[in-house]
Structure formats: structure tokens, C-alpha cells
Coordinates of C-alpha atoms in Angstrom, one line a residue:
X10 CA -183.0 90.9 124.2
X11 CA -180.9 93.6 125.7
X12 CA -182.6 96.2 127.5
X13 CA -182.6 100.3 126.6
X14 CA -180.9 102.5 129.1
X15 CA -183.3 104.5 130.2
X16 CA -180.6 106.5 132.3
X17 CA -179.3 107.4 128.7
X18 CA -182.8 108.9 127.8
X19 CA -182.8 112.6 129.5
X20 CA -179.4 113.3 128.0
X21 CA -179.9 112.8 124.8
X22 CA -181.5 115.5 123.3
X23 CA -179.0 118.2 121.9
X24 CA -176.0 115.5 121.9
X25 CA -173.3 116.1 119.7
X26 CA -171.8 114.0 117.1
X27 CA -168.3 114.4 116.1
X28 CA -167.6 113.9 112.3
X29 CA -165.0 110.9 113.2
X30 CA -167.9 109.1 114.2
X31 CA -169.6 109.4 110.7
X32 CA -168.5 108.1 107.3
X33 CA -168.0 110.4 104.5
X34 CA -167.5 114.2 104.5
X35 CA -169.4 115.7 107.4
X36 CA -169.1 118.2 110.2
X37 CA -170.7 116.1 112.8
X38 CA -174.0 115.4 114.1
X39 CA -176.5 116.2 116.6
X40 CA -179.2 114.3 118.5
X41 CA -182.3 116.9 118.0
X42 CA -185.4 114.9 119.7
X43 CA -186.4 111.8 121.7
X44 CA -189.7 110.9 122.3
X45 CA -190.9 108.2 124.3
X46 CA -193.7 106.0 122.1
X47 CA -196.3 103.0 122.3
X48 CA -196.9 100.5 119.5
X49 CA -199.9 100.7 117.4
X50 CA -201.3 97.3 117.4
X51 CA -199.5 96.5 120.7
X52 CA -199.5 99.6 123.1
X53 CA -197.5 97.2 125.9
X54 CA -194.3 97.6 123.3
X55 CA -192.1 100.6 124.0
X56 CA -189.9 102.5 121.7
X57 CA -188.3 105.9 121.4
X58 CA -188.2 107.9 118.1
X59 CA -184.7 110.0 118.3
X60 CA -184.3 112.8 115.3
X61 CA -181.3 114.3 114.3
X62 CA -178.8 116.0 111.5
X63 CA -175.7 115.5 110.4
X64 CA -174.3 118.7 109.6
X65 CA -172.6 118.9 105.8
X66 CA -168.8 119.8 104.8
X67 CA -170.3 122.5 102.5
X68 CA -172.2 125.1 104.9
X69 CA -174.2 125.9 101.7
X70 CA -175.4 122.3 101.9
X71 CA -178.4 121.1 103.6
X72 CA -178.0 118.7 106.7
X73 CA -179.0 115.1 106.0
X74 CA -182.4 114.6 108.5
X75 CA -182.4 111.0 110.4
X76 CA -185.0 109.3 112.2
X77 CA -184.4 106.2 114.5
X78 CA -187.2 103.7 116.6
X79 CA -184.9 102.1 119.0
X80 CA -187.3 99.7 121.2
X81 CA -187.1 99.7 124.8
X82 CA -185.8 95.6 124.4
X83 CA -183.5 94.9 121.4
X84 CA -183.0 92.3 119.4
X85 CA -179.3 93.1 118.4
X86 CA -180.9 94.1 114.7
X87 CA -181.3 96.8 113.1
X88 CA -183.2 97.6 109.6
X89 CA -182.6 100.7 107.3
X90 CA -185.5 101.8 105.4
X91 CA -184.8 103.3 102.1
X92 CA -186.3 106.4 100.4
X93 CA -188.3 107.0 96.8
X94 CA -187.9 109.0 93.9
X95 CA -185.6 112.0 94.6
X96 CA -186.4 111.6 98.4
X97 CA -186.4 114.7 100.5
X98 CA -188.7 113.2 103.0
X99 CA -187.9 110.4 105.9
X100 CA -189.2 107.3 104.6
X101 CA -192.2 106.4 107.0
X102 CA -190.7 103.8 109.8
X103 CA -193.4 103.1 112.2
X104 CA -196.1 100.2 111.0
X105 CA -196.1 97.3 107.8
X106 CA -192.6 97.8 106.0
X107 CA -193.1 97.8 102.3
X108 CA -194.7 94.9 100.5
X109 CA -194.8 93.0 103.9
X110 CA -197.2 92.9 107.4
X111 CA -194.2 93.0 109.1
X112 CA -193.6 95.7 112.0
X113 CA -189.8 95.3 112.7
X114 CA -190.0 98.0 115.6
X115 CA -193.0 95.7 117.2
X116 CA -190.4 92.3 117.3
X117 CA -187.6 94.1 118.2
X118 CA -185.4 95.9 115.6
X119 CA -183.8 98.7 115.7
X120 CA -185.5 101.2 112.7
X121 CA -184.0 103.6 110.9
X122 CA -184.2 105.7 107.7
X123 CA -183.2 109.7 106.8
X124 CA -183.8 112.1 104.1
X125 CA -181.0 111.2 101.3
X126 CA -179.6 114.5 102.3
X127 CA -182.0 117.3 101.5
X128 CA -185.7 118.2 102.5
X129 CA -188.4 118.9 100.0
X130 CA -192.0 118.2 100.1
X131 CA -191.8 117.2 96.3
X132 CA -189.9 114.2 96.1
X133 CA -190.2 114.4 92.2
X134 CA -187.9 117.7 92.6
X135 CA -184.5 117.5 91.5
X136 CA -182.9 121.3 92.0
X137 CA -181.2 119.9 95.3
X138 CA -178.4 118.2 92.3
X139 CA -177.4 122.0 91.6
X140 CA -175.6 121.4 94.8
X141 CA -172.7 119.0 94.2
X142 CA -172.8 117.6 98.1
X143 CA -176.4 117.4 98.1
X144 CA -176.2 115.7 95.1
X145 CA -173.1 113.5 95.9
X146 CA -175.7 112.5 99.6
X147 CA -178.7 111.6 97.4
X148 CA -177.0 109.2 94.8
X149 CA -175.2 107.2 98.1
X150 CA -173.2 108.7 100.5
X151 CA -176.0 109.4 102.8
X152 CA -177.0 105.6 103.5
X153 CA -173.3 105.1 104.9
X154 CA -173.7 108.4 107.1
X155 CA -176.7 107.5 108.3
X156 CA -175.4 103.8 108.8
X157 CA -173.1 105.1 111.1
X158 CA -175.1 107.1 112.6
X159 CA -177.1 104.0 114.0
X160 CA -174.0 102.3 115.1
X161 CA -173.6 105.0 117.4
X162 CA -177.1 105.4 118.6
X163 CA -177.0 101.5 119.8
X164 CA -174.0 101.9 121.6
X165 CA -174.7 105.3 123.2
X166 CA -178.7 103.3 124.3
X167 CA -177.4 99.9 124.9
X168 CA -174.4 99.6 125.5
X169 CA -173.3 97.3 122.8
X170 CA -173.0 97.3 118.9
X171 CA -176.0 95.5 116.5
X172 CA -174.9 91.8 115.6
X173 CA -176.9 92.2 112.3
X174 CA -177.2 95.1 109.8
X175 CA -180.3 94.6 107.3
X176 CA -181.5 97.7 104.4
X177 CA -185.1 97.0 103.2
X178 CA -186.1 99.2 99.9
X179 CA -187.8 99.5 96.9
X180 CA -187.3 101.3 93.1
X181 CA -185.4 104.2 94.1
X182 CA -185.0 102.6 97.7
X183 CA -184.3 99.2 95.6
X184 CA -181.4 101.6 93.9
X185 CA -180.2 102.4 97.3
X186 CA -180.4 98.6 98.7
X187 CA -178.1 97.6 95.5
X188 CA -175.8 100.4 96.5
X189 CA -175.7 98.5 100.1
X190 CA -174.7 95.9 98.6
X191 CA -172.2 97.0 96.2
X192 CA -170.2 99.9 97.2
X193 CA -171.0 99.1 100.8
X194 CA -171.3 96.0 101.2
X195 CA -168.5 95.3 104.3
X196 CA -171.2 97.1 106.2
X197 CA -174.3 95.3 105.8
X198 CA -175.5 91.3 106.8
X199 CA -178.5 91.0 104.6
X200 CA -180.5 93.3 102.1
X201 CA -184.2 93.3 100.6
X202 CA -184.1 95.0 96.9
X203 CA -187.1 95.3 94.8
X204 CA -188.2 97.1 91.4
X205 CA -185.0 98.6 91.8
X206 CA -183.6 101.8 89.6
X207 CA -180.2 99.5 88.2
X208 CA -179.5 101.4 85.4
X209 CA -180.2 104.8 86.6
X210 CA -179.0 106.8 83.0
X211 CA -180.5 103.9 81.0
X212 CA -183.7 104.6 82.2
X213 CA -183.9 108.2 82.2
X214 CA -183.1 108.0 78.1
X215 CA -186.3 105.5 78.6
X216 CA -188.1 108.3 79.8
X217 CA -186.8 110.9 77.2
X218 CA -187.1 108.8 74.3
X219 CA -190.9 107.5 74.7
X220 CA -191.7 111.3 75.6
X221 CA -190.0 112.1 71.9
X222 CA -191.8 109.0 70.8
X223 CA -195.5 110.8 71.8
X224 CA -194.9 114.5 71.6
X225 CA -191.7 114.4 68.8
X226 CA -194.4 116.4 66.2
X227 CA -196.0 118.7 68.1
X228 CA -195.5 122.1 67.4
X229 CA -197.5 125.0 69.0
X230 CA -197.3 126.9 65.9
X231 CA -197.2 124.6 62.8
X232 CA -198.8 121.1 64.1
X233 CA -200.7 121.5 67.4
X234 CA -200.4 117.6 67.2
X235 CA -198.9 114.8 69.3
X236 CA -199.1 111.7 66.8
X237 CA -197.6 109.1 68.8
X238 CA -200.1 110.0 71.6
X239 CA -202.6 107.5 72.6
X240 CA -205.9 108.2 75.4
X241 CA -206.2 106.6 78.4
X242 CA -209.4 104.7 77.0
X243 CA -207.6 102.5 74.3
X244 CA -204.7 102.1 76.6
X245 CA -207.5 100.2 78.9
X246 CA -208.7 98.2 76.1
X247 CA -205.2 97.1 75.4
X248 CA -204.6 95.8 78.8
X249 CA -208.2 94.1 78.8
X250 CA -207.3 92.2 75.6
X251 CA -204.1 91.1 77.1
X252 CA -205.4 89.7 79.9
X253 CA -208.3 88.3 77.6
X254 CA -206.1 86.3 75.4
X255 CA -203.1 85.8 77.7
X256 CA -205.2 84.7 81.2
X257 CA -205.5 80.8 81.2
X258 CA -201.8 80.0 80.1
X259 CA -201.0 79.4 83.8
X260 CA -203.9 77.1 84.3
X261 CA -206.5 79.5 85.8
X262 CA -208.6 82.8 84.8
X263 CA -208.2 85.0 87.7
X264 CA -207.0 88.4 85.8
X265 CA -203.2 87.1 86.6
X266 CA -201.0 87.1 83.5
X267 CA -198.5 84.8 85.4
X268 CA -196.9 82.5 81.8
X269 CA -195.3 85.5 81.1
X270 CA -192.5 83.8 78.6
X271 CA -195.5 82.6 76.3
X272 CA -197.5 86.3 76.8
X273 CA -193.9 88.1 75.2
X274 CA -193.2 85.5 72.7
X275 CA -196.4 86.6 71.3
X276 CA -196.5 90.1 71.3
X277 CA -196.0 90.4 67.7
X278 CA -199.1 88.9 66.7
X279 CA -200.8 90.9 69.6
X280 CA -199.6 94.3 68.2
X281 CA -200.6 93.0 64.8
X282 CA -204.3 92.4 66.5
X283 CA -204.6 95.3 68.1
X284 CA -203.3 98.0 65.8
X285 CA -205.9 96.8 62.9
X286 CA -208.5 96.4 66.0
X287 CA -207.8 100.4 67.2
X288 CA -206.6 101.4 63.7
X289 CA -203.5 102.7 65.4
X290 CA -200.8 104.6 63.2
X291 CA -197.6 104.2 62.8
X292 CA -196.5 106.9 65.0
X293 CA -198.5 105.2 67.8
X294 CA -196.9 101.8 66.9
X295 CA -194.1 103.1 67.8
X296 CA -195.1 104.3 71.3
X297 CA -196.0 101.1 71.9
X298 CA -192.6 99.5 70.9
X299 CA -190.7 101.8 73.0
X300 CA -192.8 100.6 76.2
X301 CA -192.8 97.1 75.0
X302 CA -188.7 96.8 73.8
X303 CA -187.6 99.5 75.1
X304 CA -184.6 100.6 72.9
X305 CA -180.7 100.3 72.1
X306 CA -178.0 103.0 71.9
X307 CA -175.6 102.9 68.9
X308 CA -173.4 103.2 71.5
X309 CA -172.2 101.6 74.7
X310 CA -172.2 103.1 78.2
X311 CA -169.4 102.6 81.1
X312 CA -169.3 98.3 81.6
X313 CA -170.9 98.2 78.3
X314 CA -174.3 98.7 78.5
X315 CA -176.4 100.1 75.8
X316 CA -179.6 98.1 75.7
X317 CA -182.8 99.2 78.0
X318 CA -185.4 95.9 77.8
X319 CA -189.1 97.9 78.2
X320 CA -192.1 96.5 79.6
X321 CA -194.8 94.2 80.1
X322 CA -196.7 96.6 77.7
X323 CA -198.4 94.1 75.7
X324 CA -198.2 91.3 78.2
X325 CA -201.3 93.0 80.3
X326 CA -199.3 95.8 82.2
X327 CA -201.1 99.4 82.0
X328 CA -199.2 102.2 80.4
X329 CA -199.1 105.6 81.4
X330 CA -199.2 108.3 78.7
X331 CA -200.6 110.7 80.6
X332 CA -204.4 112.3 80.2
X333 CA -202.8 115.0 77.8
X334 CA -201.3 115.0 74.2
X335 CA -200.4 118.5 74.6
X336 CA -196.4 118.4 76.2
X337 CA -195.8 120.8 78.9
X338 CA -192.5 122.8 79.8
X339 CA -190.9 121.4 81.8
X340 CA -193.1 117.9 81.1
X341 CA -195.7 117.5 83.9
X342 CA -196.4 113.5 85.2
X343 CA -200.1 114.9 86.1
X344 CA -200.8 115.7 82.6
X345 CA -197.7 113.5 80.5
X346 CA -195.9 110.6 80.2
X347 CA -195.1 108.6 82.9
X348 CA -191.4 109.0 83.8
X349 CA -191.4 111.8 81.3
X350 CA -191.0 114.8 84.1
X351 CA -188.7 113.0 86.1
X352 CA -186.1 112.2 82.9
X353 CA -186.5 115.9 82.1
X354 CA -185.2 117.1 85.8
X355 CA -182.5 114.5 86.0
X356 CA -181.5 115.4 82.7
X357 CA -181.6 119.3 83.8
X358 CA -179.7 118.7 87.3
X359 CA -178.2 115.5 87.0
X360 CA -176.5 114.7 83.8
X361 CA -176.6 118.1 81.2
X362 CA -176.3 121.0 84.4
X363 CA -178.7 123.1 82.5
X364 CA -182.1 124.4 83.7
X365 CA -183.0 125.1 80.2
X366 CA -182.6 121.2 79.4
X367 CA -185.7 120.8 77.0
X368 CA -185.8 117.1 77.0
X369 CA -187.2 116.1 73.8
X370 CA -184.8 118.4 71.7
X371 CA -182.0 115.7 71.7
X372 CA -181.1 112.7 69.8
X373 CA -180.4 110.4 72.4
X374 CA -179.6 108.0 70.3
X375 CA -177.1 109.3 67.9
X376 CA -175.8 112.2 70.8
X377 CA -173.3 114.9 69.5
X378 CA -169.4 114.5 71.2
X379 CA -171.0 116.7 74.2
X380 CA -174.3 114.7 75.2
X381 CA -172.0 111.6 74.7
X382 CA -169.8 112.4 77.1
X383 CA -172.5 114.0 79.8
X384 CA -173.9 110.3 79.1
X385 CA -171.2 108.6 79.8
X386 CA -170.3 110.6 82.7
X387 CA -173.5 109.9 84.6
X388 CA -173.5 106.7 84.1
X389 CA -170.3 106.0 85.6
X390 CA -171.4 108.4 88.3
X391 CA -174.7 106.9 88.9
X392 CA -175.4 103.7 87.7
X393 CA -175.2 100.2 90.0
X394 CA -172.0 98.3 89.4
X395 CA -172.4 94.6 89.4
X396 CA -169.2 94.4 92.1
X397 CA -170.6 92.8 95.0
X398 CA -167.0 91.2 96.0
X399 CA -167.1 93.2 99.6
X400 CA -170.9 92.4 99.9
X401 CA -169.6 88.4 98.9
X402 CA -166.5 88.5 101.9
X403 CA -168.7 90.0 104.9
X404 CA -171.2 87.0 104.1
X405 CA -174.0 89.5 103.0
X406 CA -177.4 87.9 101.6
X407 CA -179.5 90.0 99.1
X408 CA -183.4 88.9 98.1
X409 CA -183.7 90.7 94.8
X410 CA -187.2 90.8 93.6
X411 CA -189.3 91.9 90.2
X412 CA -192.6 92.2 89.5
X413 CA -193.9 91.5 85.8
X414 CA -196.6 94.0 86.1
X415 CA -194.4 96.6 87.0
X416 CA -194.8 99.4 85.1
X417 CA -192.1 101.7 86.4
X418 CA -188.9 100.2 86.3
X419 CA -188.1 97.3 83.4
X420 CA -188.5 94.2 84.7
X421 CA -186.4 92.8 82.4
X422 CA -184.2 95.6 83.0
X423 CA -183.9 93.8 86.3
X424 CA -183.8 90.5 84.5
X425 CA -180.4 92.0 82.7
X426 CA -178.9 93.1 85.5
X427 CA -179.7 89.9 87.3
X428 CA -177.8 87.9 84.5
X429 CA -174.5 89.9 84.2
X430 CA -174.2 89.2 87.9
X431 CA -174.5 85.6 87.5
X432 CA -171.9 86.4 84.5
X433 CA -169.3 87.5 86.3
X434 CA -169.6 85.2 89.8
X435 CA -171.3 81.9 88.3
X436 CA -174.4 80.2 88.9
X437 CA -173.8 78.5 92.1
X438 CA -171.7 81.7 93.3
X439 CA -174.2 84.2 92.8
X440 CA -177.0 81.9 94.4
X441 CA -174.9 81.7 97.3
X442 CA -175.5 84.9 98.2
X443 CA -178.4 86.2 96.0
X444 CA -182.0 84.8 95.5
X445 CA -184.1 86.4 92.5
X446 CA -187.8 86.4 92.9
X447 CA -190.3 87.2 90.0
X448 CA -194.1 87.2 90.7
X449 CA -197.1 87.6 88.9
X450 CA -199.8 90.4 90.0
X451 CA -197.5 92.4 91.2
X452 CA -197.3 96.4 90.6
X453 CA -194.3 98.5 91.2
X454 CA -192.7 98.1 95.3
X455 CA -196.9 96.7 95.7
X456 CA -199.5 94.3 94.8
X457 CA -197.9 91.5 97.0
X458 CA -197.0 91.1 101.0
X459 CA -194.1 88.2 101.7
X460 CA -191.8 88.0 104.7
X461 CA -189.1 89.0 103.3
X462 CA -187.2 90.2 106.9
X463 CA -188.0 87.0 108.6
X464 CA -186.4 85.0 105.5
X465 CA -183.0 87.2 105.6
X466 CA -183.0 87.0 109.2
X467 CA -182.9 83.3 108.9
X468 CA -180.5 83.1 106.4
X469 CA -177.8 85.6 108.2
X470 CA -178.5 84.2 111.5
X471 CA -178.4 80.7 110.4
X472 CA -176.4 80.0 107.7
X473 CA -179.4 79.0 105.7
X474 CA -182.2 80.4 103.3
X475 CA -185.7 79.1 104.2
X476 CA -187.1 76.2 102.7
X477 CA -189.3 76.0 99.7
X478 CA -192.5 76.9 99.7
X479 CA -191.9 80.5 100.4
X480 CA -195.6 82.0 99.9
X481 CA -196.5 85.8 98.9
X482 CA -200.2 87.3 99.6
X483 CA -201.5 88.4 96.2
X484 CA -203.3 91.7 96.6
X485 CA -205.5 91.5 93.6
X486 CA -206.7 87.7 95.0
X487 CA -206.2 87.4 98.6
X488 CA -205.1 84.5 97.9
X489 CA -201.8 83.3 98.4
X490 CA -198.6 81.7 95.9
X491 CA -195.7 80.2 95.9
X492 CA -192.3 82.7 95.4
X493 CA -190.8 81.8 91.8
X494 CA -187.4 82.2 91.7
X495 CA -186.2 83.4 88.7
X496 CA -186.8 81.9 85.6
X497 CA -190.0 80.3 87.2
X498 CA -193.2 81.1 86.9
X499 CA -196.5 80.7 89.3
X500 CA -198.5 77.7 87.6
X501 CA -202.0 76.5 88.6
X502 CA -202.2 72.8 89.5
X503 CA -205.9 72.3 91.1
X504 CA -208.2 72.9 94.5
X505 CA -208.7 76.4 96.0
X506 CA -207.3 78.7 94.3
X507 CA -206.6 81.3 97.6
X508 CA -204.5 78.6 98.6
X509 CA -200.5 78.3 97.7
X510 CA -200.3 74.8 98.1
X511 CA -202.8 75.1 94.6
X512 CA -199.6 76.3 93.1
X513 CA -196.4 75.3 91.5
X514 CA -193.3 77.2 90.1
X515 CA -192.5 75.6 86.1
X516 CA -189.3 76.1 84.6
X517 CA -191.1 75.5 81.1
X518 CA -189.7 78.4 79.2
X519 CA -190.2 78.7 75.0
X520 CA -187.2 77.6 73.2
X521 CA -184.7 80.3 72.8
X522 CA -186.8 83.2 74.9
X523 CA -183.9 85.2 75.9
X524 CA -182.7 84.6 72.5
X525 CA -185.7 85.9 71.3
X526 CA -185.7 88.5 74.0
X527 CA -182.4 90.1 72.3
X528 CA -183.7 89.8 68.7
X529 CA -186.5 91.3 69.0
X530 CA -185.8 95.1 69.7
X531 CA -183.3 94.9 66.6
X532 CA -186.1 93.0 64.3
X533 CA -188.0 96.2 65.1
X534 CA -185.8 98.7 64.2

């Protein structure tokens, strides 16, 4: 453990940063506070918390806000946290990391996260893109700033550089870990990545096209009417029936849809069931079969993507339509469609420019020459290349991780993205640097706690992932089970049922699923 210089301590404050120091476009930095701090569960472990800036190119930009825990004896490792949504806030360091127990400032690591670049109390606000630095700082630049940021900090507090570089984040954060590992991946030794935001543009049409799909009729003046709307109570009884019918495939009733292959290979009969059950119309059929398959462009975006795969919408996952059937402008997530407010103020300051951007005006799917090429545009802008060469030659280890009840970002989105990888480097190549973990339970970035930290720390330290069994808490339970990697799935085998070792991962997948998995959205039109 190498000790922190306490000499260094009553200097610090108001230090100056010169740009060399930081990647990217900047004009420097500046050490703004240090504050000596206790642990909370452990008041015997010391840290500091040191804030700072670095101050933009633009003057008309805003300065990207840091936050570091350096602890008064160092392990030589240091963590980066990553943000949510459209950020503006410091991701919240001290205590449990996400989906984990695990206090890296209390054992040791150095802790570190920032702003993405700009400061808003909203993190759904997306104005900050009218600035094109601010904007450039929020899609990636600011992790590498901030990166070097830290590899100042140790050497200015210790003395010495950090032997390993780790970047813990989920769905907008998970965006930011892949980013870590693709454009800058030379810099980093191991990443955690869950629910993350791939396929940034591909998700936003997601968001614009189900909105369309519920509010396309309504008109204030002619047809006060949302037809593709459907309340909040039959959504509920959906999800009940799921669970009802889809429960003991795994082996067990515990509310855990965990046989998720045989839950999706039924999901036409299901929306058979329930639409004569809830005499649903057409209209709302096809709400439910833009959450379920998502959709596919009749086009192809940069690296030839045009398919977004949908939920677990049918397989027991809630839906979010909002409490209203009446569409605000601009859409409003308190009262509409989940992901509906935040395609509507990426499309207005991300992709078309335009503040008057009325999100379900367009046909996404047939675009004119200009939406086409704003498309197109963004996506090779914003959207996660599957290039993890760099990442590959440092040695770097990524645990990529999905959860089936997620609700936010596609699973098999992540699935997708998952497979062109092992595409282009192989089987045995991409496992040699990248294990893919798919639970039951789970919610979006929550519903389960693993040690994901202690398991990359092994691997980068020594040369070795952990073992199998590798358990994860399940929130909903208690109880414990084993990690499934990817195409596994969590299957009951007898005795307590809080207990992993009750647990097995099955590789017993329906013939043809992904097959299936590709046929289907094109079956249904």
C-alpha cells in the first residue's frame, strides 16, 4: 500500500493544471478543494475528496467538474465511475458502487468520476448539445480528460503512477464503459459495462417510433384520441400473466422468469391470449410489438445496422406508457412514454439541430434525403464501434452484463452487439478478453449485487478470470444465483432455494431461437 503525502495536502487547493497534462482540447485545469474525510462504515479509513475543472478550449463552453477520493493508503488502483442519462451531475462516489456492496474507497482505490462536461440539475436535459464542445465532452471526450486528470492527481499525492486503470458504469455509464474500451482502450486494464446505451441512434428511433406507435392519432382538434395507448392497469395484468404462465419453466415459482428462450418463443400465442383476454385493438397490438420486436429500418446505418431487437415485453418485463394518453410538447416521461422525452431532446440537440423537432411528425422509417443523412450522421458520431483492437493489445478485460428484465435498454439489443463482436474477433478471441453475463430478476443497472471489481481485479492482476461459480444477490429473493454467461440461463436443480449452490446455468436453448429471433420482427410486419 503506498502511503498519501500528507506534505502534498496544504498546497493543493488552487493548483493549476496545464493543458499538456490533459488529453483532448482543453485550457488546463485547476485543483479547487481538498477535504480531509472518514469512511462511513469504517471511520479508522482516511481519504481526501479533491474537486476541480478543467477549463474548455471554447470560453463559451462550460468547464468539465471532477471529483476524486484518494485514500490516505493506496492500493495502486484506481476506478472511474461513470455517469447517467445526459449527466450534468458527478456520479456519487463515496459508498456501494452500482449493482455491487462494494466500497472501492474503503479497500483502497483511488475514486474518481466528473460531470460529462456540463452541469445541470436535470440530467434528462439535453440543451448543453447546442454547444458543439459540450456536446463533443458528453458523447466521450470527457472520460479521457478526466482520465488524465487522475494520472496526475496520483503522482502529484503519491508519488508514483496507478499500476491498474478500471471504469465501472451502467446504461448511459455502460455507453461510456464501451467507449473505454473501444476508442480508449490503450488507457484502461479492466472495465465493468452493464445495460449499456450500444446503439445510441438506434434507440432513440426506439423511443420515437413507439411514441408514434401510441399518440400517431391524436389530434387536439379532430380526434382528441391516442389509440395505440394502453393504462397502466392492463399493463399490470399483462406482466402478471407472464409471470403466471411463464414462472416454473426454470424449475421453481419464485416470480423469476429466468427460461427466457422458451418465454420469447412463445410470445405469439401470449399476444394471441391476451389481446382476446383485454380485447385490445389493433392499434394497441401494435404498441405492444414495437416494445416486444422492436423494429427494422428499410435502411442501413454506418457498419450496417438497421435492426433494434425490443423487449422482454411479453416475457414478464413491465412497460412504461406513461399515466397519460394525451402527448405533451415537448413529450413529458412524468406523464408519456418511457424513453419518449428523452428521443425527443436528442432528436432536437443531438441529431436534427432544431428546437422545434416535434418528434412524432417524422417517418423514421422511410426518412426523406435530409433525416437520412442527420441519421446517418449521428450514428457514426455517436454510436459504439465494435473495434476493441487497442482495448485487445493493452491486455484490457471487459465484464459485459444484461439484464432480461430490463426495461430500458434492449437486452437483446445487447445480445446483438455482443454477437457482432464475437463476429469479427472469434469465439475463443473475444472470450479472451470479454465475459457476457445475463441474469434473470434483474431491472435496468439494479435488481442484483455481484463483485464485479473483485473479479476484474483478479483477472488483470492475475492473468486469470475467477472460477465458476460466480454468484449474484437477487434483490427480489435475497437469495443468491449462479452468473450465466451468455447464452445460459439460471435453472433450479433442488434444496433451498436462497442458496446458489440450488442452481445451475443450462445451455438448453429451442432449436433455431436466434433464427427465430430474426424472423420474427419481419413475420410481423
Amino acid at each position: 500500500m503506498i502511503p498519501l503525502l500528507e506534505e502534498r495536502i496544504s498546497t493543493a487547493a488552487g493548483y493549476v493544471i496545464s493543458q499538456d497534462m490533459i488529453i483532448g482540447d482543453n485550457r488546463g485545469g485547476q485543483i479547487q478543494d481538498v477535504e480531509r474525510k472518514k469512511a462511513q462504515k469504517n471511520t479508522k479509513i482516511k481519504y481526501l475528496t479533491v474537486k476541480g475543472v478543467i477549463y474548455p478550449k471554447d470560453p463559451s463552453a462550460p468547464n468539465i467538474e471532477w471529483k476524486f477520493l484518494l485514500p490516505y493508503l493506496w492500493n495502486k488502483r484506481s476506478v472511474q465511475i461513470g455517469g447517467g442519462a445526459n449527466n450534468g451531475i458527478i456520479p456519487e462516489l463515496e459508498g456501494p458502487m452500482l449493482m455491487s456492496e462494494y466500497s472501492p474507497v474503503d479497500h483502497g482505490y483511488v475514486v474518481f468520476g466528473d460531470d460529462s462536461g456540463h452541469q445541470s440539475e436535470d440530467t434528462m436535459s439535453a440543451e448543453f448539445a447546442e454547444n458543439e464542445e459540450a456536446l463533443q465532452n458528453y458523447i466521450r471526450d470527457h472520460l479521457i480528460k478526466t482520465n488524465s486528470i487522475m494520472h496526475f492527481l496520483v503522482k502529484f499525492f503519491y508519488g508514483t503512477d496507478t499500476e491498474y486503470t478500471y471504469f465501472a458504469g451502467g446504461s448511459a455509464g455502460g455507453r461510456e464503459a464501451l467507449e473505454c474500451a473501444t476508442t480508449y482502450g490503450k488507457y484502461y486494464d479492466g472495465i465493468f459495462c452493464a445495460d449499456p446505451v450500444s446503439d445510441f441512434v438506434l434507440l432513440r428511433v426506439w423511443g420515437a417510433l413507439l411514441s408514434k406507435a401510441v399518440y400517431d392519432s391524436y389530434d387536439p382538434n379532430t380526434y382528441p384520441f391516442s389509440d395505440g395507448f394502453i393504462d397502466q392497469e392492463t399493463i399490470e395484468k399483462i406482466q402478471a400473466d407472464a409471470i403466471e404462465l411463464y414462472d416454473g419453466l426454470d424449475g421453481i415459482r419464485d416470480g423469476i422468469i429466468s427460461n427466457i428462450y422458451a418465454a420469447r418463443m412463445n410470445c405469439s400465442e401470449f399476444l394471441m391470449q391476451i389481446k382476446k383476454k383485454y380485447k385490445l385493438t389493433e392499434a394497441q397490438i401494435h404498441t405492444l410489438n414495437v416494445y416486444e420486436d422492436g423494429f427494422e429500418l428499410n435502411y442501413c446505418l454506418p457498419e450496417g445496422k438497421r435492426r433494434y431487437y425490443g423487449y422482454s415485453a411479453l416475457e414478464g418485463g413491465l412497460m412504461d406508457l406513461g399515466p397519460d394518453p394525451v402527448p405533451r410538447e415537448p413529450l413529458d416521461t412524468k406523464y408519456n412514454v418511457h424513453h419518449g422525452d428523452r428521443s425527443d431532446g436528442v432528436f432536437k440537440y443531438f441529431i436534427a439541430k432544431d428546437r422545434n423537432w416535434k418528434l412524432i411528425d417524422h417517418d423514421y422509417l422511410n426518412p426523406d434525403r435530409e433525416l437520412l443523412q442527420l441519421l446517418k450522421a449521428a450514428s457514426e458520431a455517436y454510436d459504439i464501434k465494435t473495434d476493441f483492437d487497442d482495448f485487445i493489445c493493452h491486455g484490457g478485460k471487459l465484464i459485459l452484463f444484461t439484464s432480461w428484465n430490463d426495461m430500458s435498454i434492449s437486452p437483446w439489443q445487447i445480445v446483438d452487439f455482443y454477437q457482432r463482436t464475437v463476429k469479427k474477433y472469434g469465439q475463443s478471441g473475444t472470450d479472451s478478453f470479454l465475459k457476457f453475463f445475463s441474469m434473470p430478476a434483474a431491472v435496468h443497472c439494479g435488481g442484483i449485487t455481484m463483485d464485479y471489481l473483485e473479479w476484474l481485479d483478479v483477472w488483470c492482476s492475475e492473468k486469470c478470470f475467477p472460477a465458476d461459480p460466480l454468484y449474484g444477490t437477487i434483490e427480489k429473493t435475497g437469495g443468491q444465483m449462479p452468473m450465466a454467461s451468455f447464452p445460459g440461463w439460471v435453472r433450479y436443480k433442488g434444496g433451498d432455494p436462497m442458496k446458489g449452490q440450488s442452481y445451475e446455468v443450462s445451455f438448453e436453448l429451442p432449436d433455431r431461437f436466434f433464427e427465430y429471433l430474426d424472423e420474427k420482427r419481419a413475420t410481423r410486419g
